[in-house]
PDB file of C-alpha atoms in Angstrom:
ATOM      1  CA  LYS A 251      72.426  43.627 -32.023  1.00  0.00           C
ATOM      2  CA  GLN A 252      76.005  44.635 -32.731  1.00  0.00           C
ATOM      3  CA  GLU A 253      76.598  48.308 -33.411  1.00  0.00           C
ATOM      4  CA  VAL A 254      79.907  49.893 -34.351  1.00  0.00           C
ATOM      5  CA  THR A 255      80.720  53.552 -33.808  1.00  0.00           C
ATOM      6  CA  GLN A 256      83.734  55.505 -34.992  1.00  0.00           C
ATOM      7  CA  ILE A 257      84.894  58.754 -33.492  1.00  0.00           C
ATOM      8  CA  PRO A 258      85.709  61.305 -34.762  1.00  0.00           C
ATOM      9  CA  ALA A 259      83.764  61.379 -38.015  1.00  0.00           C
ATOM     10  CA  ALA A 260      86.408  63.632 -39.516  1.00  0.00           C
ATOM     11  CA  LEU A 261      89.902  64.679 -38.561  1.00  0.00           C
ATOM     12  CA  SER A 262      92.335  67.146 -40.104  1.00  0.00           C
ATOM     13  CA  VAL A 263      95.908  67.338 -38.825  1.00  0.00           C
ATOM     14  CA  PRO A 264      99.247  68.688 -40.050  1.00  0.00           C
ATOM     15  CA  GLU A 265     101.709  66.340 -41.626  1.00  0.00           C
ATOM     16  CA  GLY A 266     104.038  64.586 -39.201  1.00  0.00           C
ATOM     17  CA  GLU A 267     101.643  64.312 -36.294  1.00  0.00           C
ATOM     18  CA  ASN A 268     100.802  61.063 -34.571  1.00  0.00           C
ATOM     19  CA  LEU A 269      97.091  60.399 -34.356  1.00  0.00           C
ATOM     20  CA  VAL A 270      94.541  57.971 -32.968  1.00  0.00           C
ATOM     21  CA  LEU A 271      91.280  56.840 -34.496  1.00  0.00           C
ATOM     22  CA  ASN A 272      88.676  55.233 -32.296  1.00  0.00           C
ATOM     23  CA  CYS A 273      86.211  52.405 -32.822  1.00  0.00           C
ATOM     24  CA  SER A 274      83.710  51.100 -30.298  1.00  0.00           C
ATOM     25  CA  PHE A 275      81.325  48.156 -30.462  1.00  0.00           C
ATOM     26  CA  THR A 276      78.398  47.171 -28.285  1.00  0.00           C
ATOM     27  CA  ASP A 277      78.738  43.364 -28.138  1.00  0.00           C
ATOM     28  CA  SER A 278      82.058  41.987 -26.945  1.00  0.00           C
ATOM     29  CA  ALA A 279      81.380  38.546 -28.460  1.00  0.00           C
ATOM     30  CA  ILE A 280      83.427  39.102 -31.592  1.00  0.00           C
ATOM     31  CA  TYR A 281      85.676  36.848 -33.654  1.00  0.00           C
ATOM     32  CA  ASN A 282      87.911  39.577 -34.974  1.00  0.00           C
ATOM     33  CA  LEU A 283      88.126  43.257 -35.834  1.00  0.00           C
ATOM     34  CA  GLN A 284      89.517  44.726 -39.024  1.00  0.00           C
ATOM     35  CA  TRP A 285      90.658  48.193 -39.994  1.00  0.00           C
ATOM     36  CA  PHE A 286      90.306  49.234 -43.632  1.00  0.00           C
ATOM     37  CA  ARG A 287      91.225  52.222 -45.683  1.00  0.00           C
ATOM     38  CA  GLN A 288      89.005  53.586 -48.461  1.00  0.00           C
ATOM     39  CA  ASP A 289      90.073  56.280 -50.881  1.00  0.00           C
ATOM     40  CA  PRO A 290      87.329  58.365 -52.554  1.00  0.00           C
ATOM     41  CA  GLY A 291      85.475  56.336 -55.156  1.00  0.00           C
ATOM     42  CA  LYS A 292      87.772  53.385 -54.610  1.00  0.00           C
ATOM     43  CA  GLY A 293      87.674  49.953 -53.034  1.00  0.00           C
ATOM     44  CA  LEU A 294      88.648  48.706 -49.597  1.00  0.00           C
ATOM     45  CA  THR A 295      92.230  48.148 -48.525  1.00  0.00           C
ATOM     46  CA  SER A 296      92.667  45.905 -45.504  1.00  0.00           C
ATOM     47  CA  LEU A 297      95.141  47.439 -43.060  1.00  0.00           C
ATOM     48  CA  LEU A 298      95.134  45.279 -39.961  1.00  0.00           C
ATOM     49  CA  LEU A 299      93.146  42.358 -38.574  1.00  0.00           C
ATOM     50  CA  ILE A 300      93.075  41.619 -34.851  1.00  0.00           C
ATOM     51  CA  GLN A 301      91.690  38.279 -33.776  1.00  0.00           C
ATOM     52  CA  SER A 302      89.621  38.162 -30.601  1.00  0.00           C
ATOM     53  CA  SER A 303      92.449  36.521 -28.660  1.00  0.00           C
ATOM     54  CA  GLN A 304      94.923  39.238 -29.613  1.00  0.00           C
ATOM     55  CA  ARG A 305      95.521  42.641 -28.035  1.00  0.00           C
ATOM     56  CA  GLU A 306      97.252  44.439 -30.887  1.00  0.00           C
ATOM     57  CA  GLN A 307      98.693  44.226 -34.365  1.00  0.00           C
ATOM     58  CA  THR A 308     101.332  46.361 -36.047  1.00  0.00           C
ATOM     59  CA  SER A 309     102.166  47.083 -39.648  1.00  0.00           C
ATOM     60  CA  GLY A 310     104.718  49.748 -40.438  1.00  0.00           C
ATOM     61  CA  ARG A 311     103.491  53.068 -39.035  1.00  0.00           C
ATOM     62  CA  LEU A 312     100.144  51.569 -38.049  1.00  0.00           C
ATOM     63  CA  ASN A 313      99.271  49.961 -34.753  1.00  0.00           C
ATOM     64  CA  ALA A 314      95.829  48.665 -33.860  1.00  0.00           C
ATOM     65  CA  SER A 315      94.751  47.640 -30.384  1.00  0.00           C
ATOM     66  CA  LEU A 316      91.740  45.704 -29.172  1.00  0.00           C
ATOM     67  CA  ASP A 317      90.075  45.708 -25.764  1.00  0.00           C
ATOM     68  CA  LYS A 318      87.134  43.325 -26.003  1.00  0.00           C
ATOM     69  CA  SER A 319      85.972  43.847 -22.450  1.00  0.00           C
ATOM     70  CA  SER A 320      85.444  47.554 -22.976  1.00  0.00           C
ATOM     71  CA  GLY A 321      84.321  47.178 -26.582  1.00  0.00           C
ATOM     72  CA  ARG A 322      87.027  49.394 -28.017  1.00  0.00           C
ATOM     73  CA  SER A 323      89.712  49.431 -30.653  1.00  0.00           C
ATOM     74  CA  THR A 324      92.130  52.154 -31.631  1.00  0.00           C
ATOM     75  CA  LEU A 325      94.167  52.684 -34.775  1.00  0.00           C
ATOM     76  CA  TYR A 326      97.362  54.606 -34.138  1.00  0.00           C
ATOM     77  CA  ILE A 327      99.086  56.243 -37.097  1.00  0.00           C
ATOM     78  CA  ALA A 328     102.609  57.459 -36.485  1.00  0.00           C
ATOM     79  CA  ALA A 329     104.286  60.305 -38.344  1.00  0.00           C
ATOM     80  CA  SER A 330     101.295  60.987 -40.586  1.00  0.00           C
ATOM     81  CA  GLN A 331     101.828  61.784 -44.275  1.00  0.00           C
ATOM     82  CA  PRO A 332      99.570  63.435 -46.884  1.00  0.00           C
ATOM     83  CA  GLY A 333      99.244  60.012 -48.531  1.00  0.00           C
ATOM     84  CA  ASP A 334      97.475  58.775 -45.405  1.00  0.00           C
ATOM     85  CA  SER A 335      94.490  60.958 -46.293  1.00  0.00           C
ATOM     86  CA  ALA A 336      91.520  58.625 -46.728  1.00  0.00           C
ATOM     87  CA  THR A 337      88.499  57.290 -44.884  1.00  0.00           C
ATOM     88  CA  TYR A 338      89.338  54.674 -42.263  1.00  0.00           C
ATOM     89  CA  LEU A 339      86.743  52.028 -41.548  1.00  0.00           C
ATOM     90  CA  CYS A 340      86.458  49.676 -38.618  1.00  0.00           C
ATOM     91  CA  ALA A 341      84.581  46.373 -39.075  1.00  0.00           C
ATOM     92  CA  VAL A 342      83.661  43.793 -36.473  1.00  0.00           C
ATOM     93  CA  ASP A 343      83.121  40.127 -37.292  1.00  0.00           C
ATOM     94  CA  SER A 344      80.428  38.974 -34.899  1.00  0.00           C
ATOM     95  CA  ASN A 345      79.001  36.025 -36.768  1.00  0.00           C
ATOM     96  CA  TYR A 346      80.683  35.957 -40.228  1.00  0.00           C
ATOM     97  CA  GLN A 347      78.872  39.178 -41.058  1.00  0.00           C
ATOM     98  CA  LEU A 348      81.114  42.207 -40.919  1.00  0.00           C
ATOM     99  CA  ILE A 349      79.409  45.046 -39.060  1.00  0.00           C
ATOM    100  CA  TRP A 350      80.862  48.367 -40.124  1.00  0.00           C
ATOM    101  CA  GLY A 351      81.401  51.732 -38.546  1.00  0.00           C
ATOM    102  CA  ALA A 352      80.612  54.861 -40.540  1.00  0.00           C
ATOM    103  CA  GLY A 353      84.294  55.694 -40.818  1.00  0.00           C
ATOM    104  CA  THR A 354      86.653  58.514 -39.941  1.00  0.00           C
ATOM    105  CA  LYS A 355      87.581  60.832 -42.800  1.00  0.00           C
ATOM    106  CA  LEU A 356      91.214  61.764 -42.298  1.00  0.00           C
ATOM    107  CA  ILE A 357      92.937  64.706 -43.977  1.00  0.00           C
ATOM    108  CA  ILE A 358      96.654  65.217 -43.533  1.00  0.00           C
ATOM    109  CA  LYS A 359      97.698  68.746 -44.436  1.00  0.00           C
ATOM    110  CA  PRO A 360     101.135  69.179 -46.049  1.00  0.00           C
TER     111      PRO A 360
ATOM    112  CA  ASN B  29      96.838  33.854 -56.810  1.00  0.00           C
ATOM    113  CA  ALA B  30      94.540  36.459 -58.247  1.00  0.00           C
ATOM    114  CA  GLY B  31      92.433  38.403 -55.817  1.00  0.00           C
ATOM    115  CA  VAL B  32      88.670  38.674 -55.699  1.00  0.00           C
ATOM    116  CA  MET B  33      87.404  39.906 -59.044  1.00  0.00           C
ATOM    117  CA  GLN B  34      84.242  41.842 -59.661  1.00  0.00           C
ATOM    118  CA  ASN B  35      82.744  42.915 -62.926  1.00  0.00           C
ATOM    119  CA  PRO B  36      81.718  45.175 -64.258  1.00  0.00           C
ATOM    120  CA  ARG B  37      83.495  47.855 -62.273  1.00  0.00           C
ATOM    121  CA  HIS B  38      80.945  50.436 -63.314  1.00  0.00           C
ATOM    122  CA  LEU B  39      77.397  49.745 -64.430  1.00  0.00           C
ATOM    123  CA  VAL B  40      74.783  52.212 -65.600  1.00  0.00           C
ATOM    124  CA  ARG B  41      71.166  51.137 -65.798  1.00  0.00           C
ATOM    125  CA  ARG B  42      67.941  52.972 -66.482  1.00  0.00           C
ATOM    126  CA  ARG B  43      65.094  52.667 -64.024  1.00  0.00           C
ATOM    127  CA  GLY B  44      63.232  49.409 -64.531  1.00  0.00           C
ATOM    128  CA  GLN B  45      66.144  47.520 -66.074  1.00  0.00           C
ATOM    129  CA  GLU B  46      67.954  44.579 -64.518  1.00  0.00           C
ATOM    130  CA  ALA B  47      71.459  44.734 -63.065  1.00  0.00           C
ATOM    131  CA  ARG B  48      73.718  41.698 -62.791  1.00  0.00           C
ATOM    132  CA  LEU B  49      76.853  41.999 -60.719  1.00  0.00           C
ATOM    133  CA  ARG B  50      79.467  39.263 -60.816  1.00  0.00           C
ATOM    134  CA  CYS B  51      81.997  38.177 -58.252  1.00  0.00           C
ATOM    135  CA  SER B  52      84.749  35.620 -58.749  1.00  0.00           C
ATOM    136  CA  PRO B  53      86.211  34.613 -55.393  1.00  0.00           C
ATOM    137  CA  MET B  54      89.856  33.936 -54.802  1.00  0.00           C
ATOM    138  CA  LYS B  55      91.035  30.508 -55.903  1.00  0.00           C
ATOM    139  CA  GLY B  56      90.151  27.921 -53.304  1.00  0.00           C
ATOM    140  CA  HIS B  57      87.563  30.126 -51.583  1.00  0.00           C
ATOM    141  CA  SER B  58      84.081  28.669 -51.317  1.00  0.00           C
ATOM    142  CA  HIS B  59      82.440  31.390 -49.210  1.00  0.00           C
ATOM    143  CA  VAL B  60      81.195  34.647 -50.667  1.00  0.00           C
ATOM    144  CA  TYR B  61      79.738  37.730 -48.971  1.00  0.00           C
ATOM    145  CA  TRP B  62      78.056  40.753 -50.558  1.00  0.00           C
ATOM    146  CA  TYR B  63      77.991  44.212 -49.002  1.00  0.00           C
ATOM    147  CA  ARG B  64      76.405  47.451 -50.182  1.00  0.00           C
ATOM    148  CA  GLN B  65      77.627  50.984 -49.614  1.00  0.00           C
ATOM    149  CA  LEU B  66      74.986  53.608 -50.291  1.00  0.00           C
ATOM    150  CA  PRO B  67      76.198  57.159 -50.999  1.00  0.00           C
ATOM    151  CA  GLU B  68      77.399  58.862 -47.839  1.00  0.00           C
ATOM    152  CA  GLU B  69      76.524  55.788 -45.778  1.00  0.00           C
ATOM    153  CA  GLY B  70      78.426  52.931 -44.234  1.00  0.00           C
ATOM    154  CA  LEU B  71      78.738  49.440 -45.620  1.00  0.00           C
ATOM    155  CA  LYS B  72      75.941  46.990 -44.886  1.00  0.00           C
ATOM    156  CA  PHE B  73      75.948  43.218 -45.079  1.00  0.00           C
ATOM    157  CA  MET B  74      73.589  41.808 -47.685  1.00  0.00           C
ATOM    158  CA  VAL B  75      74.085  38.070 -48.114  1.00  0.00           C
ATOM    159  CA  TYR B  76      76.420  35.178 -47.326  1.00  0.00           C
ATOM    160  CA  LEU B  77      76.656  32.252 -49.732  1.00  0.00           C
ATOM    161  CA  GLN B  78      78.510  29.002 -50.046  1.00  0.00           C
ATOM    162  CA  LYS B  79      78.615  26.965 -53.222  1.00  0.00           C
ATOM    163  CA  GLU B  80      74.985  26.311 -54.229  1.00  0.00           C
ATOM    164  CA  ASN B  81      73.661  27.499 -50.853  1.00  0.00           C
ATOM    165  CA  ILE B  82      72.426  30.753 -49.388  1.00  0.00           C
ATOM    166  CA  ILE B  83      73.519  30.740 -45.755  1.00  0.00           C
ATOM    167  CA  ASP B  84      72.234  34.121 -44.613  1.00  0.00           C
ATOM    168  CA  GLU B  85      70.309  36.659 -46.651  1.00  0.00           C
ATOM    169  CA  SER B  86      69.102  38.716 -43.724  1.00  0.00           C
ATOM    170  CA  GLY B  87      70.539  41.913 -45.212  1.00  0.00           C
ATOM    171  CA  MET B  88      68.913  41.580 -48.610  1.00  0.00           C
ATOM    172  CA  PRO B  89      65.950  43.795 -49.481  1.00  0.00           C
ATOM    173  CA  LYS B  90      62.839  41.651 -49.574  1.00  0.00           C
ATOM    174  CA  GLU B  91      61.980  42.369 -53.173  1.00  0.00           C
ATOM    175  CA  ARG B  92      63.863  42.651 -56.454  1.00  0.00           C
ATOM    176  CA  PHE B  93      67.206  41.405 -55.059  1.00  0.00           C
ATOM    177  CA  SER B  94      68.551  37.886 -55.362  1.00  0.00           C
ATOM    178  CA  ALA B  95      71.930  36.190 -55.158  1.00  0.00           C
ATOM    179  CA  GLU B  96      73.389  32.900 -56.210  1.00  0.00           C
ATOM    180  CA  PHE B  97      76.703  31.099 -56.101  1.00  0.00           C
ATOM    181  CA  PRO B  98      76.523  28.146 -58.479  1.00  0.00           C
ATOM    182  CA  LYS B  99      78.729  25.088 -58.409  1.00  0.00           C
ATOM    183  CA  GLU B 100      80.596  26.454 -61.405  1.00  0.00           C
ATOM    184  CA  GLY B 101      81.173  30.104 -62.197  1.00  0.00           C
ATOM    185  CA  PRO B 102      80.990  33.373 -60.311  1.00  0.00           C
ATOM    186  CA  SER B 103      78.554  34.518 -57.692  1.00  0.00           C
ATOM    187  CA  ILE B 104      75.825  36.736 -59.122  1.00  0.00           C
ATOM    188  CA  LEU B 105      73.946  39.521 -57.381  1.00  0.00           C
ATOM    189  CA  ARG B 106      70.849  40.316 -59.400  1.00  0.00           C
ATOM    190  CA  ILE B 107      68.713  43.408 -59.017  1.00  0.00           C
ATOM    191  CA  GLN B 108      65.473  43.444 -60.957  1.00  0.00           C
ATOM    192  CA  GLN B 109      63.599  46.606 -61.960  1.00  0.00           C
ATOM    193  CA  VAL B 110      66.258  48.916 -60.563  1.00  0.00           C
ATOM    194  CA  VAL B 111      65.310  52.209 -58.948  1.00  0.00           C
ATOM    195  CA  ARG B 112      67.470  55.256 -58.251  1.00  0.00           C
ATOM    196  CA  GLY B 113      67.822  54.219 -54.617  1.00  0.00           C
ATOM    197  CA  ASP B 114      69.764  51.145 -55.756  1.00  0.00           C
ATOM    198  CA  SER B 115      72.636  53.373 -56.881  1.00  0.00           C
ATOM    199  CA  ALA B 116      75.529  52.317 -54.679  1.00  0.00           C
ATOM    200  CA  ALA B 117      78.851  50.527 -54.545  1.00  0.00           C
ATOM    201  CA  TYR B 118      78.476  46.777 -54.199  1.00  0.00           C
ATOM    202  CA  PHE B 119      81.413  44.915 -52.708  1.00  0.00           C
ATOM    203  CA  CYS B 120      82.037  41.212 -52.736  1.00  0.00           C
ATOM    204  CA  ALA B 121      84.346  39.367 -50.351  1.00  0.00           C
ATOM    205  CA  SER B 122      85.464  35.756 -50.147  1.00  0.00           C
ATOM    206  CA  SER B 123      87.017  33.435 -47.606  1.00  0.00           C
ATOM    207  CA  PRO B 124      88.179  29.836 -47.839  1.00  0.00           C
ATOM    208  CA  ARG B 125      85.879  28.622 -45.048  1.00  0.00           C
ATOM    209  CA  ASP B 126      83.703  30.052 -42.350  1.00  0.00           C
ATOM    210  CA  ARG B 127      85.370  31.206 -39.163  1.00  0.00           C
ATOM    211  CA  PHE B 128      88.497  31.896 -41.163  1.00  0.00           C
ATOM    212  CA  PRO B 129      89.649  35.211 -39.816  1.00  0.00           C
ATOM    213  CA  GLU B 130      89.749  37.344 -42.876  1.00  0.00           C
ATOM    214  CA  GLN B 131      87.413  38.223 -45.711  1.00  0.00           C
ATOM    215  CA  TYR B 132      89.179  39.360 -48.874  1.00  0.00           C
ATOM    216  CA  PHE B 133      87.463  42.134 -50.776  1.00  0.00           C
ATOM    217  CA  GLY B 134      87.058  42.819 -54.459  1.00  0.00           C
ATOM    218  CA  PRO B 135      87.309  46.302 -55.983  1.00  0.00           C
ATOM    219  CA  GLY B 136      83.543  46.765 -56.039  1.00  0.00           C
ATOM    220  CA  THR B 137      80.936  47.490 -58.686  1.00  0.00           C
ATOM    221  CA  ARG B 138      79.538  50.992 -58.807  1.00  0.00           C
ATOM    222  CA  LEU B 139      75.940  50.917 -59.969  1.00  0.00           C
ATOM    223  CA  THR B 140      74.338  54.105 -61.211  1.00  0.00           C
ATOM    224  CA  VAL B 141      70.622  54.125 -61.971  1.00  0.00           C
ATOM    225  CA  THR B 142      69.490  56.944 -64.226  1.00  0.00           C
TER     226      THR B 142
END
């Protein structure tokens, strides 16, 4: 049974810092992995999708990597801004179901 | 191309009433997925439907919950005799076919049971 874990559960850093969010999964047989952002009381914003054959994807200040063999993905955020404050969710597509991590709550202090 | 639409965005029901949540997939998408996010918990898969077929309902509670995706019209998630524990955000996603890489999410319906 696929399980997805995100570490840390919460993170608070000063503005301008580079940071890394971690996601691990127990079954390497995945089709893809997605990173989402969720603001309080709001919906889901898709940030990056990495297909199983890919190693990384980049969008602006965001870079996501995937290592299937070790069951890990990281989301790198460069030059963090207060507007990046949100909960970041990792989701693994194992068999059309998305299996979700509990998220990392990120606070960027001005 | 409009995105996935869900309505209502907010729904308040008293215990024992029925809740109907609607999801209109993106144009050309014939696959719909429902997920539930309980307060302070992660998202959980509920059901996967194609037009007129339930493909996988392994995440649906055994009682009171049902889902459909008719040939015409939106997908409906129906909760009968709601209880306070049903209060949650319900998200719908769609994709044009299975094994397509990305599911596109709607804004969610927030159900509050009083």
